[in-house]
PDB file of C-alpha atoms in Angstrom:
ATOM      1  CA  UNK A   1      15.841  33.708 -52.394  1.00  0.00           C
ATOM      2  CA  UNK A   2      14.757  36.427 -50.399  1.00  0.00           C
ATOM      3  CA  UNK A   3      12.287  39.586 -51.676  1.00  0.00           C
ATOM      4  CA  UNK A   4      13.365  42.950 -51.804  1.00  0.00           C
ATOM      5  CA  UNK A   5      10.707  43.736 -48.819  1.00  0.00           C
ATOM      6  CA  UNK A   6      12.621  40.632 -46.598  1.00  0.00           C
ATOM      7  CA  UNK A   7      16.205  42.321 -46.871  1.00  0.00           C
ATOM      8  CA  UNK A   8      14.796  45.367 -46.109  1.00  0.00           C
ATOM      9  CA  UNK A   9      12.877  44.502 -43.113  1.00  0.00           C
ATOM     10  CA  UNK A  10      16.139  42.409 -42.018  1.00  0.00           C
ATOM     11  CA  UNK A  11      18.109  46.015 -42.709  1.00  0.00           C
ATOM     12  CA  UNK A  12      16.120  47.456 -40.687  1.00  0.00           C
ATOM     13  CA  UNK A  13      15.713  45.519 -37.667  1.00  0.00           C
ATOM     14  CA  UNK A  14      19.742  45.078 -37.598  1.00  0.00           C
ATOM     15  CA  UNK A  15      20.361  48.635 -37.238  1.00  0.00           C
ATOM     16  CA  UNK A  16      17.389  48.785 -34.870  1.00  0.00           C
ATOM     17  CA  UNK A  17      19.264  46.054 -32.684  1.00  0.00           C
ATOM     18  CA  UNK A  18      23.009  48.044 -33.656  1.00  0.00           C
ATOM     19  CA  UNK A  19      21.215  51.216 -32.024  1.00  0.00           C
ATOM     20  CA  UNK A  20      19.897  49.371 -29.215  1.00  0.00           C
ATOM     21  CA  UNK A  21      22.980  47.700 -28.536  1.00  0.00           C
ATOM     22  CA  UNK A  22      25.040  50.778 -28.780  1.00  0.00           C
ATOM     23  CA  UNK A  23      22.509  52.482 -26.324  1.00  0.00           C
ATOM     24  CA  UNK A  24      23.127  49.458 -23.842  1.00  0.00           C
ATOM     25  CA  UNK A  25      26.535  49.653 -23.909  1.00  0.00           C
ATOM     26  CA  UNK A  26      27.152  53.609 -23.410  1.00  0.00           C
ATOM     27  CA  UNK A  27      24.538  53.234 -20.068  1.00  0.00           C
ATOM     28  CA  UNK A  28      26.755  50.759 -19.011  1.00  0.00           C
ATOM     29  CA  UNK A  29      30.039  52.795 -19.566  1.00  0.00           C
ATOM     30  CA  UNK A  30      27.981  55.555 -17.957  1.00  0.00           C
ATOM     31  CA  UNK A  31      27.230  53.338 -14.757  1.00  0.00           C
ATOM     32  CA  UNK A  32      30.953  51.862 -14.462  1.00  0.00           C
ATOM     33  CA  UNK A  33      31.867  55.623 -14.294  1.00  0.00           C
ATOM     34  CA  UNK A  34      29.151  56.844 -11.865  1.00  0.00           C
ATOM     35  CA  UNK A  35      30.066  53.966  -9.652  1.00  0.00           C
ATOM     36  CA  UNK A  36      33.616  54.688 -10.470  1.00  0.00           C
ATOM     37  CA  UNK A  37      32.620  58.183  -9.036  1.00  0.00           C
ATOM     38  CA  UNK A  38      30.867  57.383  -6.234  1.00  0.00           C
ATOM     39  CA  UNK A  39      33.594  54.625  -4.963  1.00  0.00           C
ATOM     40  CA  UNK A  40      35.970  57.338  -4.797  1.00  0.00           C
ATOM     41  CA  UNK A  41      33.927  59.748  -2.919  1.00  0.00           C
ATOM     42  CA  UNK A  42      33.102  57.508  -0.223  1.00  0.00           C
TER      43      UNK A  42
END
């Protein structure tokens, strides 16, 4: 059984993780475009 301080450490670090993950993936989205942008200029 986990302790009330385990599940929310585990809440925690999962939207930590969600965040980071959702960070990642918009730089990416915002490099595809830039390189979108730059691949039609040249």
């Amino acid at each position: 059984m986990l302790r009330l301080v385990d599940t929310r450490a585990l809440m925690s670090v999962h939207s930590f993780l969600m965040a980071y993950l959702n960070h990642c993936y918009r730089l990416c989205n915002t490099l595809r475009y830039c390189t979108l942008l730059l691949s039609q200029l040249i």
